[in-house]
Amino acid sequence: MSAVLAPLRRWPSRQPLLFLILAAAAWFGLYQTLMPAADALVAALPVERDSRLGGALQFFFYDTPKVLLLLTGIVFVMGMINSYFTPERTRALLAGRSEGAANVMAASLGIVTPFCSCSAVPLFIGFVQAGVPLGVTFSFLISAPMVNEVALTLLFAMFGWNVALLYLGLGLSVAIVAGWVIGRLKMEAYLEDWVRDMPHATAAVGEDRLSLGERLDSGFAAVREIVGKVWPYILVGIAIGAGIHGYVPADFMASFMGRDVWWAVPLAVVIGVPMYTNAAGVIPIVQALLAKGAALGTVLAFMMSVIALSFPEMVILRKVLKLRLIATFVGVVATGILIVGYVFNAVL
Amino acid sequence: MKEIKVLGTGCCGSCTTTVALIEQVAQAKGVAVNLQKIEDLKEVMRHGIMSTPGVVIDGKVVHAGGVPSRAKIEQWLAAA
């Protein structure tokens, strides 16, 4: 990947605007030619178009470039947007605010602030240290990994914009409400002592005026890092999806993950906790479940649980939070996800 | 001799990658460095780093969040 981008990387920095216009045009052109190209490719193969194999192949050849193209475009744009929202700036925006509106802000900033779950703990301490209220910090920590551009892009590419928007709205709601509830519970005493004793830090932001060219570089770096990491998951996911499209009976999952099965939602949440993967890793499973009659609410609850509540993350959080606060965090977030699952299954 | 510390939480491979990359560049440029990987949370927080891996050279934070680019490392080592 980097070998392909290396020669390209010099001129965009010098003529960023021109590059953006050309890249956008090329991107749309490619996107428009996908469907005919997939059709032509499958037609050229010695396979009957209407056969099971033909359907699966067409699905695979159309979806793979579509998803990768969408993901590359969106990750690039988000990489540029991310360069405006450093964790330091987000912290400065949130420090000293009172709860309520700040929870909404924190959850929304969670979408655009670059976040790696490995940084969850330093970020947590940094926020608390600068006087960001505990509940507001949690709103950010819940939203940042769960509502991100990779999850939203994949949902959009595979299930359409309405599912993506629903996920966005519900993810934000869970983060806002769960953070607010944790704030109301006044659990500051359950931070580990050394965290509470840390000297107060001022949430100052340094001057960082990046040029458009430098922001382009952030976009390239994001594509290398994120798309470079998730493409194998996506390929496997689409292959599984293609296989299911052709071969598994349509109502296979409906009997035990359909909307009439009341215990399906809690079970999905419980199964999701020990599983730890990123959004790209869980989409293949989601794809498989949905295609075969599992209810949307149950599937979304499963996806949120896998991404937002993970056992390894709790082990790391244990270094800064006492057990009781971790248990509260898990309880509140799991309840939020349960409600989302049930409401969805009831409404749709 | 430059004192270089790479700060991380030891959870993903990024910190290890960063250490290896700095080692590589230092060797290629023939710069002597004292490279340390620090995963103790209190020590990491003492430098006020919120996204890992962070890089501290001679007591000054020069980088936070993500593996630094080779060009950036070359710059740090050149400014001796």
Short mmCIF file of C-alpha atoms in Angstrom, two decimals, chain A:
data_model
loop_
_atom_site.label_atom_id
_atom_site.label_comp_id
_atom_site.label_asym_id
_atom_site.label_seq_id
_atom_site.Cartn_x
_atom_site.Cartn_y
_atom_site.Cartn_z
CA MET A 1 0.00 0.00 0.00
CA SER A 2 2.66 2.51 1.03
CA ALA A 3 4.71 1.60 -2.03
CA VAL A 4 1.79 2.59 -4.24
CA LEU A 5 1.19 5.82 -2.37
CA ALA A 6 4.81 6.89 -2.04
CA PRO A 7 5.28 8.54 -5.45
CA LEU A 8 1.79 10.01 -5.22
CA ARG A 9 2.48 11.64 -1.93
CA ARG A 10 4.75 14.46 -3.00
CA TRP A 11 2.63 16.48 -5.38
CA PRO A 12 -0.65 16.46 -3.39
CA SER A 13 1.09 18.26 -0.53
CA ARG A 14 2.09 21.00 -2.91
CA GLN A 15 -1.24 21.31 -4.70
CA PRO A 16 -3.73 20.05 -2.12
CA LEU A 17 -6.82 21.68 -3.59
CA LEU A 18 -6.20 20.38 -7.10
CA PHE A 19 -5.52 16.94 -5.69
CA LEU A 20 -8.77 16.90 -3.72
CA ILE A 21 -10.83 17.87 -6.78
CA LEU A 22 -9.15 15.32 -9.05
CA ALA A 23 -9.35 12.59 -6.41
CA ALA A 24 -13.05 13.24 -5.82
CA ALA A 25 -13.76 13.09 -9.56
CA ALA A 26 -11.78 9.86 -9.98
CA TRP A 27 -13.53 8.38 -6.97
CA PHE A 28 -17.03 9.09 -8.30
CA GLY A 29 -16.07 7.82 -11.73
CA LEU A 30 -14.85 4.53 -10.29
CA TYR A 31 -17.92 4.19 -8.12
CA GLN A 32 -20.26 4.64 -11.09
CA THR A 33 -18.53 1.98 -13.19
CA LEU A 34 -18.68 -0.70 -10.50
CA MET A 35 -22.02 -2.33 -11.26
CA PRO A 36 -21.49 -2.70 -15.03
CA ALA A 37 -17.94 -3.92 -14.37
CA ALA A 38 -19.15 -6.59 -11.94
CA ASP A 39 -21.83 -7.68 -14.42
CA ALA A 40 -19.32 -7.88 -17.25
CA LEU A 41 -16.86 -9.82 -15.12
CA VAL A 42 -19.41 -12.43 -14.07
CA ALA A 43 -20.73 -12.67 -17.64
CA ALA A 44 -17.20 -13.43 -18.81
CA LEU A 45 -16.91 -16.32 -16.35
CA PRO A 46 -18.17 -19.75 -17.42
CA VAL A 47 -20.98 -19.60 -14.82
CA GLU A 48 -24.72 -19.24 -15.29
CA ARG A 49 -25.69 -15.72 -14.12
CA ASP A 50 -28.91 -16.90 -12.49
CA SER A 51 -27.37 -19.89 -10.74
CA ARG A 52 -26.51 -19.87 -7.04
CA LEU A 53 -22.81 -19.61 -7.79
CA GLY A 54 -23.42 -16.82 -10.29
CA GLY A 55 -25.39 -14.82 -7.73
CA ALA A 56 -22.73 -15.31 -5.07
CA LEU A 57 -19.93 -14.31 -7.45
CA GLN A 58 -21.71 -11.20 -8.62
CA PHE A 59 -22.35 -10.20 -5.01
CA PHE A 60 -18.68 -10.69 -4.18
CA PHE A 61 -17.28 -8.86 -7.22
CA TYR A 62 -19.63 -5.92 -6.77
CA ASP A 63 -19.50 -5.58 -3.00
CA THR A 64 -15.75 -5.93 -2.50
CA PRO A 65 -14.67 -2.93 -4.60
CA LYS A 66 -17.72 -0.96 -3.47
CA VAL A 67 -16.97 -1.38 0.23
CA LEU A 68 -13.23 -0.82 -0.16
CA LEU A 69 -13.78 2.28 -2.28
CA LEU A 70 -16.30 3.76 0.15
CA LEU A 71 -14.10 2.96 3.10
CA THR A 72 -10.98 4.45 1.54
CA GLY A 73 -12.82 7.65 0.62
CA ILE A 74 -14.47 8.10 4.00
CA VAL A 75 -11.41 7.14 6.06
CA PHE A 76 -9.38 9.65 4.06
CA VAL A 77 -11.84 12.46 4.65
CA MET A 78 -12.19 11.52 8.32
CA GLY A 79 -8.40 11.44 8.65
CA MET A 80 -8.35 15.05 7.48
CA ILE A 81 -11.23 16.00 9.81
CA ASN A 82 -9.51 14.18 12.70
CA SER A 83 -6.53 16.49 12.35
CA TYR A 84 -8.75 19.34 13.60
CA PHE A 85 -9.87 17.39 16.66
CA THR A 86 -6.88 16.32 18.70
CA PRO A 87 -7.61 14.71 22.09
CA GLU A 88 -6.05 17.81 23.70
CA ARG A 89 -8.48 20.13 21.95
CA THR A 90 -11.46 17.92 22.78
CA ARG A 91 -10.39 17.92 26.40
CA ALA A 92 -10.12 21.69 26.44
CA LEU A 93 -13.63 21.94 24.95
CA LEU A 94 -15.07 19.73 27.67
CA ALA A 95 -13.12 20.80 30.74
CA GLY A 96 -15.09 22.59 33.43
CA ARG A 97 -18.46 22.18 31.74
CA SER A 98 -21.41 20.99 33.74
CA GLU A 99 -23.17 17.78 32.85
CA GLY A 100 -26.11 17.49 30.53
CA ALA A 101 -25.21 19.43 27.40
CA ALA A 102 -21.59 18.40 27.96
CA ASN A 103 -22.60 14.73 27.70
CA VAL A 104 -24.10 15.40 24.28
CA MET A 105 -20.96 17.28 23.25
CA ALA A 106 -18.66 14.56 24.54
CA ALA A 107 -20.52 11.80 22.70
CA SER A 108 -20.51 13.81 19.46
CA LEU A 109 -16.82 14.67 19.79
CA GLY A 110 -16.24 10.93 20.25
CA ILE A 111 -17.12 10.45 16.58
CA VAL A 112 -14.57 12.89 15.20
CA THR A 113 -11.70 12.57 17.69
CA PRO A 114 -9.16 9.95 16.62
CA PHE A 115 -9.31 7.10 19.10
CA CYS A 116 -7.51 3.83 19.64
CA SER A 117 -8.71 1.60 22.45
CA CYS A 118 -5.10 1.28 23.59
CA SER A 119 -5.23 4.96 24.50
CA ALA A 120 -8.49 4.67 26.44
CA VAL A 121 -6.82 4.77 29.84
CA PRO A 122 -4.37 7.65 29.29
CA LEU A 123 -7.23 9.57 27.71
CA PHE A 124 -9.49 8.81 30.66
CA ILE A 125 -6.91 10.05 33.17
CA GLY A 126 -6.08 13.09 31.06
CA PHE A 127 -9.76 14.10 30.93
CA VAL A 128 -10.41 13.60 34.64
CA GLN A 129 -7.18 15.35 35.54
CA ALA A 130 -8.21 18.46 33.63
CA GLY A 131 -11.57 18.66 35.34
CA VAL A 132 -13.85 17.01 32.80
CA PRO A 133 -16.71 15.53 34.89
CA LEU A 134 -16.64 11.73 35.27
CA GLY A 135 -19.97 11.16 33.52
CA VAL A 136 -18.94 13.36 30.59
CA THR A 137 -15.67 11.44 30.30
CA PHE A 138 -17.66 8.20 30.13
CA SER A 139 -19.95 9.59 27.41
CA PHE A 140 -16.82 10.17 25.35
CA LEU A 141 -15.29 6.79 26.16
CA ILE A 142 -18.46 4.92 25.19
CA SER A 143 -19.10 6.81 21.98
CA ALA A 144 -15.53 6.98 20.63
CA PRO A 145 -14.98 3.28 19.89
CA MET A 146 -18.61 2.41 19.16
CA VAL A 147 -19.69 5.18 16.80
CA ASN A 148 -16.86 5.46 14.31
CA GLU A 149 -16.46 5.96 10.59
CA VAL A 150 -15.54 2.34 9.85
CA ALA A 151 -18.69 0.95 11.49
CA LEU A 152 -20.90 3.58 9.85
CA THR A 153 -19.37 3.13 6.39
CA LEU A 154 -19.71 -0.63 6.49
CA LEU A 155 -23.31 -0.43 7.69
CA PHE A 156 -24.07 2.06 4.95
CA ALA A 157 -22.39 -0.01 2.23
CA MET A 158 -24.05 -3.26 3.20
CA PHE A 159 -27.44 -2.33 4.61
CA GLY A 160 -28.16 1.18 3.40
CA TRP A 161 -28.17 4.66 4.88
CA ASN A 162 -31.17 4.12 7.15
CA VAL A 163 -29.46 1.35 9.12
CA ALA A 164 -26.27 3.43 9.33
CA LEU A 165 -28.20 6.47 10.61
CA LEU A 166 -30.08 4.35 13.13
CA TYR A 167 -26.82 2.98 14.45
CA LEU A 168 -25.41 6.52 14.67
CA GLY A 169 -28.44 7.84 16.55
CA LEU A 170 -28.71 4.91 18.91
CA GLY A 171 -24.98 4.72 19.60
CA LEU A 172 -24.96 8.40 20.52
CA SER A 173 -28.05 7.99 22.70
CA VAL A 174 -26.53 5.10 24.63
CA ALA A 175 -23.30 7.08 25.16
CA ILE A 176 -25.12 10.24 26.27
CA VAL A 177 -27.60 8.58 28.62
CA ALA A 178 -25.15 6.06 30.09
CA GLY A 179 -22.60 8.83 30.77
CA TRP A 180 -25.26 11.02 32.31
CA VAL A 181 -26.45 8.20 34.59
CA ILE A 182 -22.90 7.43 35.71
CA GLY A 183 -22.46 11.13 36.47
CA ARG A 184 -25.64 11.17 38.57
CA LEU A 185 -24.40 8.20 40.60
CA LYS A 186 -21.50 10.32 41.93
CA MET A 187 -18.87 7.64 41.70
CA GLU A 188 -15.74 9.78 41.90
CA ALA A 189 -14.73 7.88 45.06
CA TYR A 190 -14.29 4.72 42.98
CA LEU A 191 -11.40 6.01 40.95
CA GLU A 192 -8.13 4.41 42.02
CA ASP A 193 -6.44 6.59 44.64
CA TRP A 194 -3.38 7.45 42.57
CA VAL A 195 -5.62 8.81 39.82
CA ARG A 196 -7.48 11.09 42.23
CA ASP A 197 -4.21 12.26 43.73
CA MET A 198 -2.71 13.30 40.43
CA PRO A 199 -2.02 17.01 40.18
CA HIS A 200 -4.60 19.01 38.28
CA ALA A 201 -3.63 19.60 34.68
CA THR A 202 -4.62 22.66 32.75
CA ALA A 203 -6.42 21.86 29.55
CA ALA A 204 -4.43 24.18 27.34
CA VAL A 205 -4.12 23.62 23.64
CA GLY A 206 -0.98 24.41 21.78
CA GLU A 207 -1.09 26.32 18.55
CA ASP A 208 -1.22 23.85 15.68
CA ARG A 209 -2.03 25.50 12.41
CA LEU A 210 -1.61 22.76 9.86
CA SER A 211 -1.67 23.59 6.19
CA LEU A 212 -4.14 21.85 3.90
CA GLY A 213 -1.23 19.82 2.55
CA GLU A 214 -0.38 18.57 6.02
CA ARG A 215 -4.02 17.63 6.61
CA LEU A 216 -3.90 15.65 3.37
CA ASP A 217 -0.97 13.77 4.85
CA SER A 218 -3.13 12.94 7.88
CA GLY A 219 -5.74 11.57 5.47
CA PHE A 220 -3.15 9.38 3.74
CA ALA A 221 -1.83 8.17 7.09
CA ALA A 222 -5.36 7.24 8.20
CA VAL A 223 -5.96 5.27 5.01
CA ARG A 224 -2.67 3.40 5.40
CA GLU A 225 -3.33 2.62 9.02
CA ILE A 226 -7.06 1.83 9.02
CA VAL A 227 -7.78 0.45 5.56
CA GLY A 228 -4.46 -1.37 5.65
CA LYS A 229 -5.57 -3.10 8.82
CA VAL A 230 -9.21 -3.90 8.16
CA TRP A 231 -9.29 -5.00 4.51
CA PRO A 232 -8.72 -8.71 5.25
CA TYR A 233 -11.71 -8.73 7.62
CA ILE A 234 -13.83 -7.09 4.99
CA LEU A 235 -12.81 -9.55 2.31
CA VAL A 236 -13.62 -12.50 4.55
CA GLY A 237 -16.86 -10.86 5.60
CA ILE A 238 -18.03 -10.30 2.05
CA ALA A 239 -17.02 -13.83 1.06
CA ILE A 240 -19.10 -15.22 3.92
CA GLY A 241 -21.94 -12.93 2.99
CA ALA A 242 -21.73 -14.05 -0.64
CA GLY A 243 -21.78 -17.70 0.39
CA ILE A 244 -24.81 -17.16 2.60
CA HIS A 245 -26.62 -15.31 -0.15
CA GLY A 246 -26.34 -18.35 -2.34
CA TYR A 247 -26.60 -21.30 -0.02
CA VAL A 248 -28.14 -20.92 3.45
CA PRO A 249 -31.96 -21.19 3.78
CA ALA A 250 -33.50 -17.77 4.21
CA ASP A 251 -35.21 -18.15 7.59
CA PHE A 252 -32.48 -20.14 9.25
CA MET A 253 -31.81 -17.57 12.00
CA ALA A 254 -35.39 -16.36 12.40
CA SER A 255 -36.36 -19.19 14.74
CA PHE A 256 -33.84 -18.27 17.42
CA MET A 257 -32.88 -14.66 16.67
CA GLY A 258 -36.18 -13.40 15.31
CA ARG A 259 -38.07 -10.58 16.92
CA ASP A 260 -40.57 -12.83 18.72
CA VAL A 261 -37.87 -14.47 20.80
CA TRP A 262 -37.72 -12.31 23.94
CA TRP A 263 -34.43 -13.70 25.26
CA ALA A 264 -32.56 -13.13 22.01
CA VAL A 265 -31.54 -9.55 22.86
CA PRO A 266 -29.98 -10.25 26.31
CA LEU A 267 -28.30 -13.33 24.91
CA ALA A 268 -26.82 -11.30 22.05
CA VAL A 269 -25.44 -8.74 24.54
CA VAL A 270 -23.97 -11.42 26.82
CA ILE A 271 -22.33 -13.25 23.93
CA GLY A 272 -20.92 -9.94 22.70
CA VAL A 273 -18.97 -9.03 25.87
CA PRO A 274 -16.15 -11.61 25.77
CA MET A 275 -15.86 -11.14 22.01
CA TYR A 276 -13.42 -8.43 21.16
CA THR A 277 -12.96 -7.19 17.66
CA ASN A 278 -13.25 -3.95 15.76
CA ALA A 279 -16.20 -2.85 13.68
CA ALA A 280 -14.77 -4.45 10.56
CA GLY A 281 -14.45 -7.82 12.25
CA VAL A 282 -18.03 -7.91 13.46
CA ILE A 283 -19.70 -6.83 10.22
CA PRO A 284 -19.34 -10.25 8.53
CA ILE A 285 -21.23 -11.83 11.41
CA VAL A 286 -23.86 -9.11 11.33
CA GLN A 287 -24.19 -9.60 7.60
CA ALA A 288 -24.70 -13.33 8.02
CA LEU A 289 -27.26 -12.96 10.82
CA LEU A 290 -29.35 -10.29 9.13
CA ALA A 291 -29.45 -12.04 5.79
CA LYS A 292 -31.00 -15.07 7.38
CA GLY A 293 -33.86 -13.56 9.28
CA ALA A 294 -32.37 -12.38 12.59
CA ALA A 295 -34.16 -9.27 13.86
CA LEU A 296 -32.38 -5.93 13.29
CA GLY A 297 -32.59 -4.82 16.94
CA THR A 298 -31.04 -8.04 18.16
CA VAL A 299 -28.23 -7.79 15.63
CA LEU A 300 -27.48 -4.12 16.39
CA ALA A 301 -27.45 -4.91 20.13
CA PHE A 302 -24.95 -7.68 19.46
CA MET A 303 -22.75 -5.37 17.41
CA MET A 304 -22.78 -2.60 20.03
CA SER A 305 -22.00 -5.06 22.79
CA VAL A 306 -19.03 -6.52 20.92
CA ILE A 307 -17.54 -3.10 20.20
CA ALA A 308 -18.42 -1.11 23.35
CA LEU A 309 -18.04 -3.71 26.10
CA SER A 310 -14.97 -5.82 25.91
CA PHE A 311 -13.23 -7.89 28.49
CA PRO A 312 -9.63 -6.83 27.64
CA GLU A 313 -10.62 -3.17 27.86
CA MET A 314 -12.02 -3.73 31.35
CA VAL A 315 -8.79 -5.35 32.46
CA ILE A 316 -6.94 -2.19 31.41
CA LEU A 317 -9.57 0.08 32.97
CA ARG A 318 -9.12 -1.82 36.25
CA LYS A 319 -5.77 -0.02 36.64
CA VAL A 320 -7.61 3.27 37.11
CA LEU A 321 -11.11 2.33 38.26
CA LYS A 322 -12.23 0.35 41.26
CA LEU A 323 -14.27 -2.74 40.59
CA ARG A 324 -17.53 -1.15 41.61
CA LEU A 325 -17.21 1.63 39.02
CA ILE A 326 -16.34 -0.87 36.28
CA ALA A 327 -19.37 -2.97 37.23
CA THR A 328 -21.57 0.14 37.12
CA PHE A 329 -20.15 1.11 33.73
CA VAL A 330 -20.86 -2.34 32.30
CA GLY A 331 -24.32 -2.47 33.89
CA VAL A 332 -25.41 0.93 32.63
CA VAL A 333 -24.08 0.46 29.10
CA ALA A 334 -25.50 -3.08 28.82
CA THR A 335 -28.91 -1.82 29.97
CA GLY A 336 -28.78 0.93 27.35
CA ILE A 337 -27.95 -1.57 24.62
CA LEU A 338 -30.74 -3.90 25.78
CA ILE A 339 -33.26 -1.08 25.54
CA VAL A 340 -32.02 -0.24 22.05
CA GLY A 341 -32.46 -3.86 20.99
CA TYR A 342 -35.97 -4.19 22.37
CA VAL A 343 -37.17 -0.82 21.07
CA PHE A 344 -35.92 -1.67 17.60
CA ASN A 345 -37.52 -5.06 17.52
CA ALA A 346 -40.79 -3.56 18.73
CA VAL A 347 -40.86 -0.63 16.30
CA LEU A 348 -39.68 -2.26 13.08
#
